[in-house]
Each structure stands twice: as C-alpha cells, then as structure tokens.
PDB file of C-alpha atoms and ligand atoms in Angstrom:
ATOM      1  CA  MET A  99      96.501  61.978  73.587  1.00 41.00           C
ATOM      2  CA  SER A 100      99.332  60.803  71.308  1.00 47.00           C
ATOM      3  CA  THR A 101     102.200  63.308  71.054  1.00 48.00           C
ATOM      4  CA  GLN A 102     103.115  62.094  67.590  1.00 51.00           C
ATOM      5  CA  LYS A 103      99.955  63.303  65.928  1.00 88.00           C
ATOM      6  CA  LYS A 104      99.043  66.167  68.245  1.00 97.00           C
ATOM      7  CA  VAL A 105      98.640  69.649  66.810  1.00 98.00           C
ATOM      8  CA  ALA A 106      98.477  72.620  69.203  1.00 98.00           C
ATOM      9  CA  ILE A 107      96.353  75.350  67.627  1.00 98.00           C
ATOM     10  CA  ALA A 108      95.478  78.957  68.397  1.00 98.00           C
ATOM     11  CA  CYS A 109      94.378  82.167  66.745  1.00 98.00           C
ATOM     12  CA  ASP A 110      93.533  85.751  67.554  1.00 98.00           C
ATOM     13  CA  HIS A 111      90.206  87.450  66.798  1.00 98.00           C
ATOM     14  CA  ALA A 112      91.194  87.811  63.110  1.00 98.00           C
ATOM     15  CA  GLY A 113      91.811  84.097  62.621  1.00 98.00           C
ATOM     16  CA  THR A 114      88.939  82.230  64.275  1.00 98.00           C
ATOM     17  CA  GLU A 115      87.141  80.979  61.159  1.00 98.00           C
ATOM     18  CA  LEU A 116      90.232  79.668  59.399  1.00 98.00           C
ATOM     19  CA  LYS A 117      91.452  78.006  62.605  1.00 98.00           C
ATOM     20  CA  LYS A 118      88.105  76.187  62.909  1.00 98.00           C
ATOM     21  CA  ALA A 119      88.202  75.088  59.268  1.00 98.00           C
ATOM     22  CA  VAL A 120      91.765  73.770  59.546  1.00 98.00           C
ATOM     23  CA  ALA A 121      90.952  72.006  62.836  1.00 98.00           C
ATOM     24  CA  ALA A 122      88.038  70.187  61.184  1.00 98.00           C
ATOM     25  CA  MET A 123      90.321  69.080  58.339  1.00 98.00           C
ATOM     26  CA  LEU A 124      92.994  67.855  60.791  1.00 98.00           C
ATOM     27  CA  GLU A 125      90.467  65.908  62.861  1.00 97.00           C
ATOM     28  CA  LYS A 126      89.226  64.171  59.701  1.00 96.00           C
ATOM     29  CA  ARG A 127      92.836  63.145  59.004  1.00 95.00           C
ATOM     30  CA  GLY A 128      93.212  61.624  62.492  1.00 96.00           C
ATOM     31  CA  PHE A 129      95.271  64.343  64.174  1.00 97.00           C
ATOM     32  CA  ALA A 130      94.532  65.151  67.832  1.00 97.00           C
ATOM     33  CA  ILE A 131      93.877  68.849  68.369  1.00 98.00           C
ATOM     34  CA  GLU A 132      94.582  70.929  71.466  1.00 98.00           C
ATOM     35  CA  ASP A 133      92.967  74.355  71.067  1.00 98.00           C
ATOM     36  CA  PHE A 134      94.389  77.266  73.079  1.00 98.00           C
ATOM     37  CA  GLY A 135      91.792  79.809  71.865  1.00 96.00           C
ATOM     38  CA  THR A 136      90.748  82.431  71.161  1.00 98.00           C
ATOM     39  CA  HIS A 137      87.118  81.438  70.685  1.00 95.00           C
ATOM     40  CA  GLY A 138      85.253  84.693  70.158  1.00 92.00           C
ATOM     41  CA  ASN A 139      85.452  87.962  68.287  1.00 92.00           C
ATOM     42  CA  ASP A 140      86.712  90.080  71.194  1.00 97.00           C
ATOM     43  CA  SER A 141      90.023  91.737  70.417  1.00 98.00           C
ATOM     44  CA  VAL A 142      92.967  89.845  71.947  1.00 98.00           C
ATOM     45  CA  ASP A 143      96.775  90.026  71.707  1.00 98.00           C
ATOM     46  CA  TYR A 144      98.276  87.541  69.241  1.00 98.00           C
ATOM     47  CA  PRO A 145     101.562  87.098  71.206  1.00 98.00           C
ATOM     48  CA  ASP A 146      99.647  85.480  74.099  1.00 98.00           C
ATOM     49  CA  PHE A 147      98.241  82.806  71.787  1.00 98.00           C
ATOM     50  CA  ALA A 148     101.418  82.278  69.776  1.00 98.00           C
ATOM     51  CA  SER A 149     103.278  81.681  73.038  1.00 98.00           C
ATOM     52  CA  GLU A 150     100.851  79.002  74.272  1.00 98.00           C
ATOM     53  CA  VAL A 151     101.285  76.959  71.088  1.00 98.00           C
ATOM     54  CA  SER A 152     105.028  77.561  70.781  1.00 98.00           C
ATOM     55  CA  ARG A 153     105.689  76.353  74.346  1.00 98.00           C
ATOM     56  CA  ARG A 154     103.907  73.054  73.529  1.00 98.00           C
ATOM     57  CA  VAL A 155     105.773  72.511  70.277  1.00 98.00           C
ATOM     58  CA  GLY A 156     109.122  73.615  71.731  1.00 97.00           C
ATOM     59  CA  SER A 157     108.768  71.209  74.673  1.00 97.00           C
ATOM     60  CA  GLY A 158     107.723  68.309  72.443  1.00 97.00           C
ATOM     61  CA  ASP A 159     104.268  68.105  74.017  1.00 97.00           C
ATOM     62  CA  ALA A 160     102.795  68.657  70.534  1.00 98.00           C
ATOM     63  CA  ALA A 161     104.362  67.502  67.269  1.00 97.00           C
ATOM     64  CA  PHE A 162     103.041  70.467  65.295  1.00 98.00           C
ATOM     65  CA  GLY A 163     101.408  73.854  65.742  1.00 98.00           C
ATOM     66  CA  LEU A 164      98.948  76.021  63.855  1.00 99.00           C
ATOM     67  CA  LEU A 165      98.707  79.781  64.412  1.00 99.00           C
ATOM     68  CA  VAL A 166      96.240  82.008  62.593  1.00 98.00           C
ATOM     69  CA  CYS A 167      95.925  85.786  62.800  1.00 98.00           C
ATOM     70  CA  GLY A 168      94.970  88.461  60.288  1.00 98.00           C
ATOM     71  CA  THR A 169      98.230  88.342  58.367  1.00 98.00           C
ATOM     72  CA  GLY A 170     100.052  85.448  60.040  1.00 98.00           C
ATOM     73  CA  ILE A 171     103.028  87.778  60.468  1.00 98.00           C
ATOM     74  CA  GLY A 172     102.693  88.598  64.164  1.00 98.00           C
ATOM     75  CA  MET A 173     102.169  84.934  65.030  1.00 98.00           C
ATOM     76  CA  SER A 174     105.242  83.875  63.060  1.00 98.00           C
ATOM     77  CA  ILE A 175     107.452  86.539  64.647  1.00 98.00           C
ATOM     78  CA  VAL A 176     106.511  85.379  68.144  1.00 98.00           C
ATOM     79  CA  ALA A 177     106.658  81.649  67.421  1.00 98.00           C
ATOM     80  CA  ASN A 178     110.196  81.851  66.060  1.00 97.00           C
ATOM     81  CA  LYS A 179     111.395  83.299  69.402  1.00 96.00           C
ATOM     82  CA  TYR A 180     110.842  79.868  70.986  1.00 97.00           C
ATOM     83  CA  ARG A 181     113.547  77.231  71.131  1.00 96.00           C
ATOM     84  CA  GLY A 182     112.812  74.253  68.900  1.00 97.00           C
ATOM     85  CA  VAL A 183     110.115  76.058  66.932  1.00 98.00           C
ATOM     86  CA  ARG A 184     110.496  76.449  63.187  1.00 98.00           C
ATOM     87  CA  ALA A 185     107.457  78.481  62.197  1.00 98.00           C
ATOM     88  CA  ALA A 186     106.626  79.129  58.554  1.00 99.00           C
ATOM     89  CA  LEU A 187     104.221  81.762  57.252  1.00 99.00           C
ATOM     90  CA  CYS A 188     102.780  80.298  54.053  1.00 99.00           C
ATOM     91  CA  HIS A 189     100.653  81.836  51.312  1.00 98.00           C
ATOM     92  CA  THR A 190     100.817  78.964  48.821  1.00 98.00           C
ATOM     93  CA  GLU A 191     100.647  75.167  48.860  1.00 98.00           C
ATOM     94  CA  PHE A 192     104.111  75.126  47.274  1.00 98.00           C
ATOM     95  CA  GLU A 193     105.613  76.992  50.241  1.00 98.00           C
ATOM     96  CA  ALA A 194     103.830  74.680  52.679  1.00 98.00           C
ATOM     97  CA  ARG A 195     105.226  71.535  51.032  1.00 98.00           C
ATOM     98  CA  ALA A 196     108.705  73.014  50.601  1.00 98.00           C
ATOM     99  CA  THR A 197     109.012  74.193  54.189  1.00 98.00           C
ATOM    100  CA  ARG A 198     108.102  70.718  55.493  1.00 98.00           C
ATOM    101  CA  GLN A 199     110.459  68.986  53.046  1.00 98.00           C
ATOM    102  CA  HIS A 200     113.434  71.310  53.476  1.00 98.00           C
ATOM    103  CA  ASN A 201     113.091  73.193  56.793  1.00 98.00           C
ATOM    104  CA  ASP A 202     111.210  70.579  58.833  1.00 98.00           C
ATOM    105  CA  ALA A 203     108.902  73.447  59.828  1.00 98.00           C
ATOM    106  CA  ASN A 204     106.769  72.433  62.800  1.00 98.00           C
ATOM    107  CA  VAL A 205     104.405  75.422  63.126  1.00 98.00           C
ATOM    108  CA  LEU A 206     102.239  76.656  60.270  1.00 99.00           C
ATOM    109  CA  CYS A 207     101.249  80.332  60.386  1.00 99.00           C
ATOM    110  CA  LEU A 208      98.374  81.581  58.259  1.00 99.00           C
ATOM    111  CA  GLY A 209      96.797  84.973  57.645  1.00 98.00           C
ATOM    112  CA  GLU A 210      93.026  84.615  57.384  1.00 98.00           C
ATOM    113  CA  ARG A 211      92.697  88.120  55.928  1.00 98.00           C
ATOM    114  CA  VAL A 212      95.297  87.236  53.277  1.00 98.00           C
ATOM    115  CA  VAL A 213      94.516  83.700  52.128  1.00 98.00           C
ATOM    116  CA  GLY A 214      90.875  83.214  53.194  1.00 98.00           C
ATOM    117  CA  LEU A 215      89.283  79.885  54.096  1.00 98.00           C
ATOM    118  CA  GLY A 216      89.542  77.806  50.902  1.00 98.00           C
ATOM    119  CA  LEU A 217      93.193  78.463  50.144  1.00 98.00           C
ATOM    120  CA  GLY A 218      94.026  78.468  53.856  1.00 98.00           C
ATOM    121  CA  VAL A 219      92.760  74.910  54.302  1.00 98.00           C
ATOM    122  CA  ALA A 220      94.519  73.756  51.101  1.00 98.00           C
ATOM    123  CA  ILE A 221      97.807  75.210  52.388  1.00 99.00           C
ATOM    124  CA  ALA A 222      97.304  73.413  55.702  1.00 98.00           C
ATOM    125  CA  GLU A 223      96.576  70.094  53.950  1.00 98.00           C
ATOM    126  CA  ALA A 224      99.830  70.447  52.015  1.00 98.00           C
ATOM    127  CA  PHE A 225     101.771  71.298  55.200  1.00 98.00           C
ATOM    128  CA  TYR A 226     100.507  68.503  57.464  1.00 98.00           C
ATOM    129  CA  ASP A 227     100.549  65.853  54.684  1.00 97.00           C
ATOM    130  CA  THR A 228     104.210  66.432  53.784  1.00 98.00           C
ATOM    131  CA  GLN A 229     107.209  64.736  55.400  1.00 97.00           C
ATOM    132  CA  PHE A 230     110.665  66.199  56.083  1.00 98.00           C
ATOM    133  CA  GLU A 231     113.120  64.918  53.447  1.00 97.00           C
ATOM    134  CA  GLY A 232     116.153  64.703  55.755  1.00 94.00           C
ATOM    135  CA  GLY A 233     119.441  64.109  53.925  1.00 94.00           C
ATOM    136  CA  ARG A 234     121.275  67.360  53.171  1.00 96.00           C
ATOM    137  CA  HIS A 235     118.431  69.287  54.799  1.00 96.00           C
ATOM    138  CA  MET A 236     119.193  67.649  58.161  1.00 97.00           C
ATOM    139  CA  ARG A 237     122.557  69.433  58.269  1.00 98.00           C
ATOM    140  CA  ARG A 238     120.901  72.785  57.546  1.00 97.00           C
ATOM    141  CA  VAL A 239     118.182  72.294  60.149  1.00 98.00           C
ATOM    142  CA  GLN A 240     120.909  71.415  62.671  1.00 98.00           C
ATOM    143  CA  LYS A 241     122.552  74.747  61.813  1.00 97.00           C
ATOM    144  CA  ILE A 242     119.283  76.493  62.707  1.00 97.00           C
ATOM    145  CA  ALA A 243     119.442  74.801  66.122  1.00 96.00           C
ATOM    146  CA  ASP A 244     123.107  75.837  66.445  1.00 96.00           C
ATOM    147  CA  ALA A 245     122.211  79.471  65.732  1.00 95.00           C
ATOM    148  CA  GLU A 246     119.417  79.282  68.299  1.00 94.00           C
ATOM    149  CA  ALA A 247     121.793  77.882  70.955  1.00 93.00           C
ATOM    150  CA  GLU A 248     124.410  80.545  70.175  1.00 93.00           C
ATOM    151  CA  ASN A 249     121.857  83.307  70.660  1.00 86.00           C
ATOM    152  CA  SER A 250     120.099  82.088  73.800  1.00 81.00           C
ATOM    153  CA  ARG A 251     121.048  83.132  77.315  1.00 59.00           C
TER     154      ARG A 251
HETATM  155  C1  RB5 B 411      94.842  92.169  64.470  1.00 54.79           C
HETATM  156  O1  RB5 B 411      94.178  93.316  64.063  1.00 54.79           O
HETATM  157  C2  RB5 B 411      96.097  91.947  63.640  1.00 54.79           C
HETATM  158  O2  RB5 B 411      97.052  92.897  63.950  1.00 54.79           O
HETATM  159  C3  RB5 B 411      96.631  90.551  63.865  1.00 54.79           C
HETATM  160  O3  RB5 B 411      95.642  89.614  63.591  1.00 54.79           O
HETATM  161  C4  RB5 B 411      97.830  90.131  63.009  1.00 54.79           C
HETATM  162  O4  RB5 B 411      97.602  90.379  61.665  1.00 54.79           O
HETATM  163  C5  RB5 B 411      99.139  90.588  63.480  1.00 54.79           C
HETATM  164  O5  RB5 B 411     100.187  90.279  62.909  1.00 54.79           O
END
C-alpha cells in the first residue's frame, strides 16, 4: 500500500455512515484506505479510534487521516494530542480548502450529526483535493511543530 496516498480512517458509532460515504469517494479518487473501525452501531469510545488513526498519521504510515464522530469535536481534541498531527474540524468546504492550503492539515474531522452525508462528503472532497501552499505558511506550520516540541516530555 503506497504511503503517499494512504488515508487512515475511523469513526465512532455516531459517524459510521459518513465514514463509509467518504471512504467510497476516496477510493474512487485512487486513495488507499485503512479502516480502523468502528463498524457497527454499538456504543464505543471515540478516543480509542482517534488514537489509532493519529498514531498512523503521526508516524508517517498514512499521509492523511479521517475521523468522524457525532460532532467531530471529541475526535479533533484527541487527534491534536499526537505529535505530527494537524487535525481540522470542518463544517464548510471553505474551511477544508483553507486548512489544507494554510495549515497543511493532515487529519480531517467531521461531525455526522452536524453536517450530514451530502455536505460531509463535499467537505472531504475539498480537503483531500487541495494542496498545501507552502511559502509563508511553511514558517507558520514549523512554528506549530516548535510549540509541540516545547510542550512534549
Ligand atoms: C457520542 O454520543 C458523541 O459523544 C461522540 O460521537 C462525539 O460527538 C464526541 O465528541
């Protein structure tokens, strides 16, 4: 599986349908998917799933991540605890494009109960289709890494 186009994905019980819809869209676009669950409707704990994806993105095993829960908030809080992860909770296509262009965000967090399936997939298309702009944004992203290093044990 190519690391360059690999997306590690996961959801909790409140995000299964949107995760499936985004996965289908990504596969059509040629991305390789690694799915860390959950697969059913049984109640699970979102931090367990956010951690699986964030470890893969933080280590470079996957280029990008996708995390879906009810609001996307819990997933984004957990994901941003991991070194090398820049997780963005997006509610609009504009935010999705901007966070790729400016923040080089590598994990997209979505709230299925907030955005639903149609908008959720459109946000994901915008996110994974957009490139980091570099330039002045490179310096700012480096400062994120500096802050992370300063605050890690
Ligand atoms: C699950 O009920 C819900 O708390 C979870 O999906 C998410 O919204 C947490 O942030």
